[in-house]
């Protein structure tokens, strides 16, 4: 029944600042309608997962966490260092891949994942 995710939407009090951050930091092409279309390539996947209310994987006051799949986690970290965006947590590796985290201007923890 489900073909895929249709989008991720949230509110912000700093629209222009948040848009600029996502353009500069994550290199998303945000259009004049305040969004973008990400077309996954073959082999990419989207995870849909639930977490208990008290799970500490991401902040308990944050209801949703974004996870972006990246081509090269080391290149991504280098980009963040170049533009002065600190990691919110150190890089981790597991059988699922490599992960780093940053925070957006609204304080949302964002996970970046190299499969």
Short mmCIF file of N, CA and C in Angstrom, two decimals:
data_model
loop_
_atom_site.label_atom_id
_atom_site.label_comp_id
_atom_site.label_asym_id
_atom_site.label_seq_id
_atom_site.Cartn_x
_atom_site.Cartn_y
_atom_site.Cartn_z
N UNK A 1 0.81 -1.19 0.00
CA UNK A 1 0.00 0.00 0.00
C UNK A 1 0.86 1.26 0.00
N UNK A 2 1.93 1.29 0.78
CA UNK A 2 2.76 2.50 0.89
C UNK A 2 3.85 2.47 -0.16
N UNK A 3 3.92 3.52 -0.96
CA UNK A 3 4.93 3.62 -2.01
C UNK A 3 6.21 4.27 -1.49
N UNK A 4 6.10 5.21 -0.58
CA UNK A 4 7.26 5.91 -0.03
C UNK A 4 6.80 7.12 0.73
N UNK A 5 7.75 7.86 1.28
CA UNK A 5 7.41 9.08 1.99
C UNK A 5 7.07 10.18 0.99
N UNK A 6 6.05 10.96 1.29
CA UNK A 6 5.67 12.07 0.44
C UNK A 6 6.31 13.37 0.86
N UNK A 7 6.82 13.45 2.07
CA UNK A 7 7.46 14.68 2.50
C UNK A 7 7.65 14.74 4.00
N UNK A 8 8.44 15.67 4.41
CA UNK A 8 8.66 15.98 5.83
C UNK A 8 8.39 17.46 5.97
N UNK A 9 7.49 17.83 6.86
CA UNK A 9 7.06 19.22 7.01
C UNK A 9 7.13 19.63 8.48
N UNK A 10 7.60 20.84 8.75
CA UNK A 10 7.55 21.36 10.11
C UNK A 10 7.53 22.87 10.08
N UNK A 11 7.16 23.43 11.20
CA UNK A 11 7.07 24.88 11.34
C UNK A 11 8.36 25.45 11.91
N UNK A 12 8.63 26.71 11.60
CA UNK A 12 9.77 27.41 12.18
C UNK A 12 9.40 28.88 12.34
N UNK A 13 9.97 29.51 13.33
CA UNK A 13 9.74 30.94 13.52
C UNK A 13 10.77 31.76 12.76
N UNK A 14 11.79 31.10 12.20
CA UNK A 14 12.87 31.79 11.49
C UNK A 14 13.01 31.26 10.06
N UNK A 15 11.97 31.37 9.26
CA UNK A 15 11.92 30.74 7.95
C UNK A 15 13.14 31.03 7.09
N UNK A 16 13.47 32.29 6.88
CA UNK A 16 14.58 32.63 5.98
C UNK A 16 15.92 32.13 6.53
N UNK A 17 16.12 32.25 7.83
CA UNK A 17 17.35 31.79 8.46
C UNK A 17 17.49 30.27 8.35
N UNK A 18 16.42 29.56 8.62
CA UNK A 18 16.45 28.10 8.55
C UNK A 18 16.66 27.64 7.10
N UNK A 19 15.98 28.27 6.15
CA UNK A 19 16.19 27.92 4.74
C UNK A 19 17.64 28.12 4.34
N UNK A 20 18.22 29.26 4.70
CA UNK A 20 19.61 29.55 4.35
C UNK A 20 20.54 28.52 4.98
N UNK A 21 20.28 28.12 6.21
CA UNK A 21 21.11 27.13 6.88
C UNK A 21 21.07 25.80 6.13
N UNK A 22 19.90 25.34 5.76
CA UNK A 22 19.78 24.06 5.05
C UNK A 22 20.42 24.14 3.66
N UNK A 23 20.38 25.29 3.03
CA UNK A 23 21.05 25.49 1.74
C UNK A 23 22.56 25.46 1.93
N UNK A 24 23.08 26.22 2.89
CA UNK A 24 24.52 26.34 3.10
C UNK A 24 25.14 25.08 3.71
N UNK A 25 24.49 24.54 4.72
CA UNK A 25 25.09 23.44 5.48
C UNK A 25 24.85 22.08 4.82
N UNK A 26 23.62 21.82 4.40
CA UNK A 26 23.32 20.50 3.82
C UNK A 26 23.24 20.53 2.30
N UNK A 27 23.48 21.71 1.73
CA UNK A 27 23.51 21.89 0.28
C UNK A 27 22.21 21.44 -0.41
N UNK A 28 21.09 21.63 0.29
CA UNK A 28 19.79 21.36 -0.31
C UNK A 28 19.41 22.54 -1.20
N UNK A 29 18.77 22.26 -2.30
CA UNK A 29 18.30 23.32 -3.19
C UNK A 29 16.86 23.66 -2.80
N UNK A 30 16.71 24.66 -1.93
CA UNK A 30 15.38 25.05 -1.45
C UNK A 30 14.76 25.99 -2.47
N UNK A 31 13.59 25.64 -2.95
CA UNK A 31 12.90 26.42 -3.98
C UNK A 31 12.07 27.55 -3.37
N UNK A 32 11.50 28.39 -4.23
CA UNK A 32 10.73 29.55 -3.74
C UNK A 32 9.46 29.15 -3.00
N UNK A 33 9.06 27.89 -3.07
CA UNK A 33 7.90 27.41 -2.29
C UNK A 33 8.36 26.84 -0.93
N UNK A 34 9.62 27.14 -0.56
CA UNK A 34 10.21 26.81 0.75
C UNK A 34 10.50 25.32 0.93
N UNK A 35 10.72 24.60 -0.15
CA UNK A 35 11.03 23.18 -0.04
C UNK A 35 11.84 22.69 -1.22
N UNK A 36 12.12 21.40 -1.21
CA UNK A 36 12.86 20.76 -2.28
C UNK A 36 12.32 19.36 -2.49
N UNK A 37 12.64 18.79 -3.61
CA UNK A 37 12.30 17.40 -3.90
C UNK A 37 13.63 16.64 -3.94
N UNK A 38 13.72 15.61 -3.13
CA UNK A 38 14.91 14.77 -3.12
C UNK A 38 14.54 13.48 -3.83
N UNK A 39 15.22 13.20 -4.93
CA UNK A 39 14.95 11.99 -5.70
C UNK A 39 15.98 10.92 -5.35
N UNK A 40 15.58 9.92 -4.58
CA UNK A 40 16.52 8.88 -4.19
C UNK A 40 17.08 8.14 -5.41
N UNK A 41 18.31 7.70 -5.27
CA UNK A 41 18.93 6.91 -6.31
C UNK A 41 18.80 5.44 -5.95
N UNK A 42 18.96 4.59 -6.91
CA UNK A 42 18.87 3.16 -6.69
C UNK A 42 19.81 2.75 -5.56
N UNK A 43 19.32 1.98 -4.63
CA UNK A 43 20.14 1.54 -3.50
C UNK A 43 19.94 2.38 -2.26
N UNK A 44 19.38 3.59 -2.40
CA UNK A 44 19.08 4.42 -1.24
C UNK A 44 17.83 3.87 -0.57
N UNK A 45 17.70 4.14 0.69
CA UNK A 45 16.51 3.69 1.39
C UNK A 45 16.11 4.71 2.44
N UNK A 46 14.86 4.70 2.81
CA UNK A 46 14.34 5.57 3.85
C UNK A 46 13.87 4.69 5.00
N UNK A 47 14.32 5.00 6.18
CA UNK A 47 13.94 4.24 7.37
C UNK A 47 12.76 4.93 8.04
N UNK A 48 11.77 4.17 8.41
CA UNK A 48 10.64 4.66 9.20
C UNK A 48 10.67 3.87 10.49
N UNK A 49 10.90 4.54 11.62
CA UNK A 49 11.10 3.83 12.88
C UNK A 49 10.48 4.60 14.04
N UNK A 50 9.98 3.86 15.00
CA UNK A 50 9.43 4.44 16.21
C UNK A 50 10.45 4.35 17.34
N UNK A 51 10.40 5.31 18.25
CA UNK A 51 11.24 5.31 19.44
C UNK A 51 10.33 5.54 20.64
N UNK A 52 10.64 4.88 21.75
CA UNK A 52 9.88 5.12 22.98
C UNK A 52 10.06 6.57 23.41
N UNK A 53 9.08 7.10 24.10
CA UNK A 53 9.10 8.50 24.52
C UNK A 53 10.34 8.86 25.33
N UNK A 54 10.87 7.91 26.10
CA UNK A 54 12.03 8.18 26.95
C UNK A 54 13.34 7.66 26.36
N UNK A 55 13.35 7.23 25.10
CA UNK A 55 14.57 6.74 24.45
C UNK A 55 15.54 7.91 24.29
N UNK A 56 16.80 7.69 24.59
CA UNK A 56 17.77 8.78 24.57
C UNK A 56 18.53 8.89 23.24
N UNK A 57 18.11 8.16 22.20
CA UNK A 57 18.83 8.21 20.92
C UNK A 57 18.85 9.62 20.35
N UNK A 58 17.74 10.36 20.51
CA UNK A 58 17.73 11.79 20.19
C UNK A 58 16.94 12.49 21.29
N UNK A 59 17.07 13.82 21.41
CA UNK A 59 16.48 14.53 22.55
C UNK A 59 15.00 14.22 22.76
N UNK A 60 14.64 13.96 24.00
CA UNK A 60 13.25 13.59 24.31
C UNK A 60 12.27 14.74 24.08
N UNK A 61 12.75 15.98 24.04
CA UNK A 61 11.85 17.11 23.76
C UNK A 61 11.68 17.33 22.25
N UNK A 62 12.34 16.54 21.45
CA UNK A 62 12.26 16.63 19.98
C UNK A 62 11.42 15.45 19.50
N UNK A 63 10.27 15.72 18.91
CA UNK A 63 9.36 14.66 18.51
C UNK A 63 9.80 13.90 17.26
N UNK A 64 10.56 14.55 16.40
CA UNK A 64 10.99 13.95 15.13
C UNK A 64 12.46 14.26 14.92
N UNK A 65 13.21 13.31 14.37
CA UNK A 65 14.59 13.58 14.00
C UNK A 65 14.76 13.31 12.51
N UNK A 66 15.38 14.25 11.80
CA UNK A 66 15.68 14.05 10.39
C UNK A 66 16.94 13.22 10.26
N UNK A 67 16.97 12.34 9.28
CA UNK A 67 18.15 11.55 8.95
C UNK A 67 18.36 11.69 7.46
N UNK A 68 19.53 12.20 7.08
CA UNK A 68 19.87 12.33 5.66
C UNK A 68 20.97 11.33 5.34
N UNK A 69 20.77 10.57 4.28
CA UNK A 69 21.81 9.66 3.81
C UNK A 69 22.82 10.46 3.00
N UNK A 70 24.11 10.26 3.25
CA UNK A 70 25.16 11.00 2.55
C UNK A 70 26.05 10.02 1.79
N UNK A 71 26.73 10.53 0.76
CA UNK A 71 27.63 9.70 -0.03
C UNK A 71 28.90 9.35 0.73
N UNK A 72 29.48 10.35 1.41
CA UNK A 72 30.78 10.16 2.06
C UNK A 72 30.77 10.93 3.38
N UNK A 73 30.74 10.21 4.50
CA UNK A 73 30.63 10.85 5.80
C UNK A 73 31.86 11.72 6.10
N UNK A 74 33.04 11.29 5.66
CA UNK A 74 34.25 12.08 5.93
C UNK A 74 34.22 13.39 5.16
N UNK A 75 33.76 13.36 3.92
CA UNK A 75 33.60 14.58 3.13
C UNK A 75 32.58 15.51 3.79
N UNK A 76 31.52 14.92 4.31
CA UNK A 76 30.47 15.69 4.99
C UNK A 76 31.03 16.38 6.22
N UNK A 77 31.79 15.64 7.03
CA UNK A 77 32.41 16.22 8.22
C UNK A 77 33.37 17.34 7.83
N UNK A 78 34.16 17.12 6.80
CA UNK A 78 35.10 18.14 6.33
C UNK A 78 34.35 19.41 5.90
N UNK A 79 33.23 19.25 5.20
CA UNK A 79 32.40 20.40 4.81
C UNK A 79 31.93 21.16 6.05
N UNK A 80 31.44 20.44 7.06
CA UNK A 80 30.97 21.08 8.29
C UNK A 80 32.10 21.85 8.95
N UNK A 81 33.28 21.25 9.03
CA UNK A 81 34.43 21.93 9.64
C UNK A 81 34.79 23.20 8.87
N UNK A 82 34.76 23.13 7.54
CA UNK A 82 35.10 24.28 6.70
C UNK A 82 34.17 25.45 6.93
N UNK A 83 32.88 25.17 7.11
CA UNK A 83 31.91 26.27 7.28
C UNK A 83 31.60 26.55 8.75
N UNK A 84 32.27 25.85 9.66
CA UNK A 84 32.14 26.16 11.09
C UNK A 84 30.91 25.58 11.76
N UNK A 85 30.39 24.46 11.26
CA UNK A 85 29.24 23.81 11.90
C UNK A 85 29.77 22.67 12.77
N UNK A 86 29.62 22.79 14.09
CA UNK A 86 30.16 21.75 14.97
C UNK A 86 29.29 20.49 14.98
N UNK A 87 29.94 19.36 15.19
CA UNK A 87 29.20 18.13 15.38
C UNK A 87 28.54 18.17 16.75
N UNK A 88 27.31 17.71 16.83
CA UNK A 88 26.60 17.66 18.10
C UNK A 88 26.98 16.42 18.90
N UNK A 89 27.42 15.39 18.18
CA UNK A 89 27.91 14.14 18.78
C UNK A 89 29.03 13.64 17.90
N UNK A 90 29.96 12.89 18.48
CA UNK A 90 31.06 12.34 17.72
C UNK A 90 30.57 11.27 16.73
N UNK A 91 31.34 11.04 15.69
CA UNK A 91 31.00 10.03 14.70
C UNK A 91 30.92 8.65 15.36
N UNK A 92 29.94 7.88 14.93
CA UNK A 92 29.79 6.50 15.40
C UNK A 92 29.71 5.58 14.19
N UNK A 93 30.20 4.37 14.36
CA UNK A 93 30.10 3.35 13.32
C UNK A 93 29.48 2.10 13.92
N UNK A 94 28.66 1.42 13.12
CA UNK A 94 28.05 0.17 13.56
C UNK A 94 27.81 -0.68 12.33
N UNK A 95 27.16 -1.81 12.52
CA UNK A 95 26.83 -2.66 11.38
C UNK A 95 25.85 -1.98 10.42
N UNK A 96 25.21 -0.89 10.87
CA UNK A 96 24.25 -0.16 10.02
C UNK A 96 24.92 0.92 9.19
N UNK A 97 26.16 1.29 9.53
CA UNK A 97 26.87 2.32 8.78
C UNK A 97 27.57 3.29 9.71
N UNK A 98 27.88 4.48 9.15
CA UNK A 98 28.56 5.54 9.90
C UNK A 98 27.58 6.69 10.10
N UNK A 99 27.65 7.32 11.26
CA UNK A 99 26.70 8.36 11.63
C UNK A 99 27.40 9.56 12.26
N UNK A 100 26.92 10.77 11.95
CA UNK A 100 27.28 11.99 12.67
C UNK A 100 26.01 12.80 12.88
N UNK A 101 26.07 13.77 13.81
CA UNK A 101 24.90 14.58 14.13
C UNK A 101 25.30 16.05 14.21
N UNK A 102 24.40 16.89 13.75
CA UNK A 102 24.54 18.34 13.89
C UNK A 102 23.19 18.88 14.35
N UNK A 103 23.15 20.17 14.68
CA UNK A 103 21.88 20.81 15.06
C UNK A 103 21.59 21.93 14.09
N UNK A 104 20.32 22.08 13.71
CA UNK A 104 19.92 23.17 12.84
C UNK A 104 19.66 24.43 13.68
N UNK A 105 19.36 25.58 13.04
CA UNK A 105 19.18 26.82 13.80
C UNK A 105 18.06 26.77 14.84
N UNK A 106 17.08 25.87 14.67
CA UNK A 106 16.01 25.73 15.65
C UNK A 106 16.38 24.73 16.75
N UNK A 107 17.61 24.19 16.71
CA UNK A 107 18.08 23.27 17.74
C UNK A 107 17.71 21.82 17.49
N UNK A 108 17.14 21.50 16.32
CA UNK A 108 16.79 20.12 16.01
C UNK A 108 18.05 19.31 15.73
N UNK A 109 18.16 18.15 16.36
CA UNK A 109 19.26 17.25 16.08
C UNK A 109 19.00 16.58 14.74
N UNK A 110 20.01 16.59 13.86
CA UNK A 110 19.91 16.00 12.54
C UNK A 110 20.98 14.92 12.44
N UNK A 111 20.58 13.77 11.98
CA UNK A 111 21.50 12.65 11.81
C UNK A 111 21.89 12.52 10.34
N UNK A 112 23.18 12.30 10.10
CA UNK A 112 23.67 12.06 8.74
C UNK A 112 24.29 10.68 8.73
N UNK A 113 23.97 9.92 7.67
CA UNK A 113 24.26 8.49 7.66
C UNK A 113 24.89 8.08 6.35
N UNK A 114 26.01 7.40 6.45
CA UNK A 114 26.62 6.76 5.28
C UNK A 114 26.42 5.26 5.44
N UNK A 115 25.69 4.68 4.51
CA UNK A 115 25.37 3.26 4.56
C UNK A 115 26.55 2.44 4.13
#
